[in-house]
Short mmCIF file of N, CA and C in Angstrom, two decimals:
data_model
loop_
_atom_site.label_atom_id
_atom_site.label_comp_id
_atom_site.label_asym_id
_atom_site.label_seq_id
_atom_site.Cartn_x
_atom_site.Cartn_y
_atom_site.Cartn_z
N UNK A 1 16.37 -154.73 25.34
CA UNK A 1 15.77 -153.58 25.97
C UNK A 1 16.15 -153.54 27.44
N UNK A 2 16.71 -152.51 27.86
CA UNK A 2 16.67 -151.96 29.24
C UNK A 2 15.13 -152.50 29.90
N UNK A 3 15.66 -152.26 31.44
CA UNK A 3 14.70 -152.80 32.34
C UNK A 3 13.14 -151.17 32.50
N UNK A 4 13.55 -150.12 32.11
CA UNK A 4 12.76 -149.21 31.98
C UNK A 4 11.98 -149.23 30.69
N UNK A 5 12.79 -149.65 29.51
CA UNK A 5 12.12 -150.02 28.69
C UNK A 5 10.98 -150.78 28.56
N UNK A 6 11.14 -151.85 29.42
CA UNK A 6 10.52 -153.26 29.00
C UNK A 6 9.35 -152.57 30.47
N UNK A 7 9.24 -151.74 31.36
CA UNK A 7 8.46 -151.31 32.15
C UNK A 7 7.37 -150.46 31.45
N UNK A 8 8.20 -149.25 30.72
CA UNK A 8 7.14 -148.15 30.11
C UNK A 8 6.42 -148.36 28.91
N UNK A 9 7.43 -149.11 27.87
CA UNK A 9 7.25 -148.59 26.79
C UNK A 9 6.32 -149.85 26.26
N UNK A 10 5.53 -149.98 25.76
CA UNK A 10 4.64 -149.05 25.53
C UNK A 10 3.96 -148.41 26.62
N UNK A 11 3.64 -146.95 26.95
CA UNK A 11 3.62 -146.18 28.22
C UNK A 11 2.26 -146.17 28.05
N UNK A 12 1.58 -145.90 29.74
CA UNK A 12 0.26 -146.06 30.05
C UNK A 12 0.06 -144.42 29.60
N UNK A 13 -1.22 -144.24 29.59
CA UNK A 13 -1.65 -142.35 28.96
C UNK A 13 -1.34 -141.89 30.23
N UNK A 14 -1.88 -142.34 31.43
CA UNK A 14 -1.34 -142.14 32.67
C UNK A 14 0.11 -141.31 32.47
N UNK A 15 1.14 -142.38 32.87
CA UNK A 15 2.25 -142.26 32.52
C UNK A 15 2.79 -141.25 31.80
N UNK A 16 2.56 -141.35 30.62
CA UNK A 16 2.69 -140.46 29.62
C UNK A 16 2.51 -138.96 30.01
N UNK A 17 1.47 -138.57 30.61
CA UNK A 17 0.94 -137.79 31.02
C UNK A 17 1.89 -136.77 31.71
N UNK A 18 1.92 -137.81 33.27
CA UNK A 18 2.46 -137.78 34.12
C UNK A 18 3.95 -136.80 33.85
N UNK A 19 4.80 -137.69 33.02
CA UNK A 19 6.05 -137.72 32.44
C UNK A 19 6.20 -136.20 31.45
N UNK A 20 4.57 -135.56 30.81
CA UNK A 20 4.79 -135.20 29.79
C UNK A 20 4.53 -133.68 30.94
N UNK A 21 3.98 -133.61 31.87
CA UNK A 21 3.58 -132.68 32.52
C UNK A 21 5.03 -132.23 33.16
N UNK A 22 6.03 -132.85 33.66
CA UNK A 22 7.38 -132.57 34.11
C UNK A 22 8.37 -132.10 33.14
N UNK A 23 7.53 -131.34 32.50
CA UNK A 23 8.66 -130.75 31.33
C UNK A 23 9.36 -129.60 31.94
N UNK A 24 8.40 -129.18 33.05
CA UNK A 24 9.18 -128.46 34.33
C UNK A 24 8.39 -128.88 35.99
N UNK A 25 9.69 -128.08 36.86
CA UNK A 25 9.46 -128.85 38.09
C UNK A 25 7.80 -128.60 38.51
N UNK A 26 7.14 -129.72 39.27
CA UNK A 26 5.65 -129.58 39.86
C UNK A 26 5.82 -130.38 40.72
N UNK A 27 4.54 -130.32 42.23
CA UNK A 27 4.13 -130.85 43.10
C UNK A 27 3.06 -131.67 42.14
N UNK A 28 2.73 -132.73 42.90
CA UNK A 28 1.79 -133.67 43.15
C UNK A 28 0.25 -132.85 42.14
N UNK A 29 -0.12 -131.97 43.08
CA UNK A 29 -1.25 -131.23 42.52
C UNK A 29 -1.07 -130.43 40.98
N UNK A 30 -0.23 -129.71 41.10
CA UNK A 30 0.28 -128.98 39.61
C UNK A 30 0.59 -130.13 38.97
N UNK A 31 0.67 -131.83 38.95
CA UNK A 31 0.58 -132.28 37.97
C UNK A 31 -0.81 -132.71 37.64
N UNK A 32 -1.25 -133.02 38.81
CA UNK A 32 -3.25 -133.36 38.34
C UNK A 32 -3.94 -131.93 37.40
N UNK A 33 -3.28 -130.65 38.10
CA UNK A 33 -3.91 -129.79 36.82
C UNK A 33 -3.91 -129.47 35.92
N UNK A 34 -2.09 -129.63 35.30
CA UNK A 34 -1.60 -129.67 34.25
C UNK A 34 -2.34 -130.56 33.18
N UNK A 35 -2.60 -131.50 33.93
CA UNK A 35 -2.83 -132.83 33.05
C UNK A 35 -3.89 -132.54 32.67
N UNK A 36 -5.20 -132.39 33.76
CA UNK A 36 -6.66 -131.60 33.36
C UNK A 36 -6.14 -130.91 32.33
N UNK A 37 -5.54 -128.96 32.56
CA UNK A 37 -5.71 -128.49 31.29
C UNK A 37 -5.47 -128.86 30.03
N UNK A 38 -4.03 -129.99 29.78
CA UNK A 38 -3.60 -130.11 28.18
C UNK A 38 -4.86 -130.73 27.72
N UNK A 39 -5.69 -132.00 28.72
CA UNK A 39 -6.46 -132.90 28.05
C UNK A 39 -7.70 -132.22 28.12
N UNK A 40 -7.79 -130.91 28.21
CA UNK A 40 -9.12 -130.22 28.44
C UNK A 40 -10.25 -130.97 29.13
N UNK A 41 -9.78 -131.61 30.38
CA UNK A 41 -10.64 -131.75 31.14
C UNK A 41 -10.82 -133.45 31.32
N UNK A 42 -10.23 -134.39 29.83
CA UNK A 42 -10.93 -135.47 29.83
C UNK A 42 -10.23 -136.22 30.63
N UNK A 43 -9.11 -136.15 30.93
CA UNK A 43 -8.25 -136.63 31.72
C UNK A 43 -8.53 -136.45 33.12
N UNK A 44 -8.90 -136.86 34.47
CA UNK A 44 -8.76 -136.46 35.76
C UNK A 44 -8.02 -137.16 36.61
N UNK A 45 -6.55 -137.03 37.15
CA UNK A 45 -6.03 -138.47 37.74
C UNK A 45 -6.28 -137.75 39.33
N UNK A 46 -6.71 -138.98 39.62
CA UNK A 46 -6.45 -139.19 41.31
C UNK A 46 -5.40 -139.02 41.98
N UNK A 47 -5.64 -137.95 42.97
CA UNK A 47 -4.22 -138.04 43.63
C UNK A 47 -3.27 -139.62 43.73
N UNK A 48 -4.39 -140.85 44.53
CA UNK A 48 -3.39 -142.15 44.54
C UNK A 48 -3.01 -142.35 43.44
N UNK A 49 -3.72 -142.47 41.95
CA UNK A 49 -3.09 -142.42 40.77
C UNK A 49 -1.87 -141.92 40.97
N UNK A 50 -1.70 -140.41 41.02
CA UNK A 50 0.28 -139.83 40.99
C UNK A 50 0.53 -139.90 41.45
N UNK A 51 0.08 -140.29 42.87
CA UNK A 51 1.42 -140.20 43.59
C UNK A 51 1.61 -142.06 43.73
N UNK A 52 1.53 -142.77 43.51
CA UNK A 52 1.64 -144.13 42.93
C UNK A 52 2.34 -144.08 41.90
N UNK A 53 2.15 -143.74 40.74
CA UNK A 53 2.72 -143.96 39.80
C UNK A 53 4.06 -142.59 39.80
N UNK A 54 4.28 -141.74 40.56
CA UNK A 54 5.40 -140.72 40.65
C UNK A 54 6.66 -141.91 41.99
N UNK A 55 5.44 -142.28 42.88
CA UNK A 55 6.39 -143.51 43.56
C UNK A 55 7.13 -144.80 42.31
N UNK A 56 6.77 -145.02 41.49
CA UNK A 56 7.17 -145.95 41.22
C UNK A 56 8.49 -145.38 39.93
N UNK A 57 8.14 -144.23 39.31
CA UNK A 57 8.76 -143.95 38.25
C UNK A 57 10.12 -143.22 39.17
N UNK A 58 9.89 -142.49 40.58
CA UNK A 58 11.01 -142.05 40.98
C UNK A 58 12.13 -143.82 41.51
N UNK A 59 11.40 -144.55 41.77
CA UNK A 59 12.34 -145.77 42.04
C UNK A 59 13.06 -146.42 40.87
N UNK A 60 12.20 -145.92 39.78
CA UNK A 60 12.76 -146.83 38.31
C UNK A 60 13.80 -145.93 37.94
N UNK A 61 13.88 -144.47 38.29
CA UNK A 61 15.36 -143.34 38.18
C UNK A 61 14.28 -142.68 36.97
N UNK A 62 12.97 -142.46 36.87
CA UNK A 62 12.99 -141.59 35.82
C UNK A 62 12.42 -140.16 36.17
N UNK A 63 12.43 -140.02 37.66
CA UNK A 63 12.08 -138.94 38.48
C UNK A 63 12.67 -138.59 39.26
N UNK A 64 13.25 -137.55 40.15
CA UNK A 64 13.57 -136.76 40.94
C UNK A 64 12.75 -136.04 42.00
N UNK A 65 12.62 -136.53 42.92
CA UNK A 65 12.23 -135.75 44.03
C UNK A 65 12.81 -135.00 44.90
N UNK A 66 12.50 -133.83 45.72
CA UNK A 66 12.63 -132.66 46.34
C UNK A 66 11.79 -131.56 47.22
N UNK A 67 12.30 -131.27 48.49
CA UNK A 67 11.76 -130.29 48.57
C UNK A 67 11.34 -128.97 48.53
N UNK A 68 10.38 -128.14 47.93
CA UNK A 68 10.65 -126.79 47.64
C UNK A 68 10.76 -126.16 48.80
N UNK A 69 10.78 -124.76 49.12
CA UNK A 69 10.72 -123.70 50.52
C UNK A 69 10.00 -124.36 50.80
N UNK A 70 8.82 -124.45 50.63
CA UNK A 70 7.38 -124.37 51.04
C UNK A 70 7.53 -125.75 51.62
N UNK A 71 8.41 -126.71 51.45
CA UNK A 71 8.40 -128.35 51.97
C UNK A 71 7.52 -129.03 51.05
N UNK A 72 6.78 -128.42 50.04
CA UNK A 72 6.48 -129.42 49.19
C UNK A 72 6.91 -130.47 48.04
N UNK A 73 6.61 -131.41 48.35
CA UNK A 73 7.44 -132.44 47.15
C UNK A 73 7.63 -132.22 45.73
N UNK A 74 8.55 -132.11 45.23
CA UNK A 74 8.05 -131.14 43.30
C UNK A 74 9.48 -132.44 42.88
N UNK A 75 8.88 -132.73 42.08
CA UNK A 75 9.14 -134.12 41.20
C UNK A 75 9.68 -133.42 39.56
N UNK A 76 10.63 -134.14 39.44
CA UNK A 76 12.01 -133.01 38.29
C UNK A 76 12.13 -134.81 37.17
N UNK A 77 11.38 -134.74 35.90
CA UNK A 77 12.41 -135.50 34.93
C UNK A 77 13.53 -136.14 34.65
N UNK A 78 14.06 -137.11 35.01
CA UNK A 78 15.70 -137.07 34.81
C UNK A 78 15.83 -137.43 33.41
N UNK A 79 16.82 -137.80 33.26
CA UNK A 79 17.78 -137.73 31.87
C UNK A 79 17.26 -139.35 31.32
N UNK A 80 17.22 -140.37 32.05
CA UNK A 80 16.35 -141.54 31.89
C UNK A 80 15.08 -140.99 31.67
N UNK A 81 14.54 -140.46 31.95
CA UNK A 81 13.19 -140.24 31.80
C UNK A 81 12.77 -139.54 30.87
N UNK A 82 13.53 -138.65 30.51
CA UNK A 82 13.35 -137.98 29.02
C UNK A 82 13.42 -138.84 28.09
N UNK A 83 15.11 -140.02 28.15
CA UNK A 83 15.19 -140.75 26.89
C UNK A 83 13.99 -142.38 26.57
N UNK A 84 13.05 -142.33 27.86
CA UNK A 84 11.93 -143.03 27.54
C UNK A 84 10.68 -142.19 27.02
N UNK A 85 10.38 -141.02 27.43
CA UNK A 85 9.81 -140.46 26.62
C UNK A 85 10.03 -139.93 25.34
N UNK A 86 11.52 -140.03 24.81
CA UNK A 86 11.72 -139.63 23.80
C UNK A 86 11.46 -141.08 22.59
N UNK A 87 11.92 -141.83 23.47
CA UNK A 87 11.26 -143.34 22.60
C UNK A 87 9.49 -143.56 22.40
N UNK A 88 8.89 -143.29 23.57
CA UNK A 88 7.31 -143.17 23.29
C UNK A 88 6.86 -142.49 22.03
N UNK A 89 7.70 -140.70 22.15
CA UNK A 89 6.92 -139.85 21.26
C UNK A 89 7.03 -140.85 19.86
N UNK A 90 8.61 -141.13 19.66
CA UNK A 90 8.48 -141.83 18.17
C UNK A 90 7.82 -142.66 17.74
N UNK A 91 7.24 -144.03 19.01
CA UNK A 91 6.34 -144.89 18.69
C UNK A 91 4.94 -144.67 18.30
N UNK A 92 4.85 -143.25 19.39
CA UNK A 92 3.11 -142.78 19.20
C UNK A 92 3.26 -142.00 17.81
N UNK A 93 4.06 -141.27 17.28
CA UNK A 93 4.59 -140.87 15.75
C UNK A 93 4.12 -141.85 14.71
N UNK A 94 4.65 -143.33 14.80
CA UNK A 94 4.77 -143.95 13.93
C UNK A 94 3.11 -144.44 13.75
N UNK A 95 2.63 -144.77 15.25
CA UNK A 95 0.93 -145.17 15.06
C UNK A 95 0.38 -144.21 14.43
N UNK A 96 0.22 -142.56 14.83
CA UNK A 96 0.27 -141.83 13.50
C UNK A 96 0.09 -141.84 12.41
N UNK A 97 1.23 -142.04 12.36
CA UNK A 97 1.76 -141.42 10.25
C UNK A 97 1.02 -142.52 9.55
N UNK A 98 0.41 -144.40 10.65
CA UNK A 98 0.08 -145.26 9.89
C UNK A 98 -1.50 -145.00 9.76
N UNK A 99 -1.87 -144.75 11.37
CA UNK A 99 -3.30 -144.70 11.50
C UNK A 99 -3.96 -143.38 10.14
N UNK A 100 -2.82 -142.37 10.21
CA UNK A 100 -3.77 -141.40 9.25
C UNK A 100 -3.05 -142.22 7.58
N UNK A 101 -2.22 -143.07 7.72
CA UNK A 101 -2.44 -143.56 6.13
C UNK A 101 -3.12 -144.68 5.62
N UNK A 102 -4.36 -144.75 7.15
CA UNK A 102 -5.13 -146.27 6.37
C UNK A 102 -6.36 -145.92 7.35
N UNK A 103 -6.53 -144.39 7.28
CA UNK A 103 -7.56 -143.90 8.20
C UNK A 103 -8.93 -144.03 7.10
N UNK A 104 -9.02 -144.01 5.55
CA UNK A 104 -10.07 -144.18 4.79
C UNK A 104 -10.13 -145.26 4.65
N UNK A 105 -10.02 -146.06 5.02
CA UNK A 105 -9.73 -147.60 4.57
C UNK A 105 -11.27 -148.00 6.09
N UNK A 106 -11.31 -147.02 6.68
CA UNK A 106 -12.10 -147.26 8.11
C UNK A 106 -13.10 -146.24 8.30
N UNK A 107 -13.42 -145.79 7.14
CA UNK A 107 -14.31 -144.15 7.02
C UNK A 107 -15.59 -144.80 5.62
#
């Protein structure tokens, strides 16, 4: 495993989040709200939360930073960063397909 590998995967919900909210470009804030709306609310990250963990994922190459007009920082996915999230989705897939085939087994 790559050194991003052996960092993310298995990825924090944080993370995940984070990563899953940059499916297009956002500041700092448009990712704390994003994140609120998908998780309807249950989710709330702290600004030090992202921007900590947007510091660390832009040093590992799986982020892009920039400034917009406005001079605000808006943080872009890279191509590493997709192909670790594309490894997550399949793992969280596979807990899935197992958890709902031994979900009566716990009911």
């Amino acid at each position: 495993m790559r050194k991003p590998e052996k960092t993310y995967i298995p990825m924090t919900e944080t993370a995940f989040y984070i990563l899953l909210a940059l499916t297009e470009p956002r500041h700092g804030y448009g990712i704390i709200k994003h994140v609120e709306n998908l998780t309807n609310g249950r989710i709330r990250l702290g600004s030090g939360t992202v921007y900590g963990t947007l510091t660390k994922m832009q040093r590992d190459g799986l982020i892009v930073k920039y400034a917009d007009g406005e001079r605000k920082k808006v943080y872009e996915v890279t191509e590493d960063g997709k192909r670790i999230m594309r490894i997550e989705i399949e793992r969280l897939n596979e807990l899935y397909t197992n958890a709902v085939r031994y979900r009566e087994d716990f009911l």
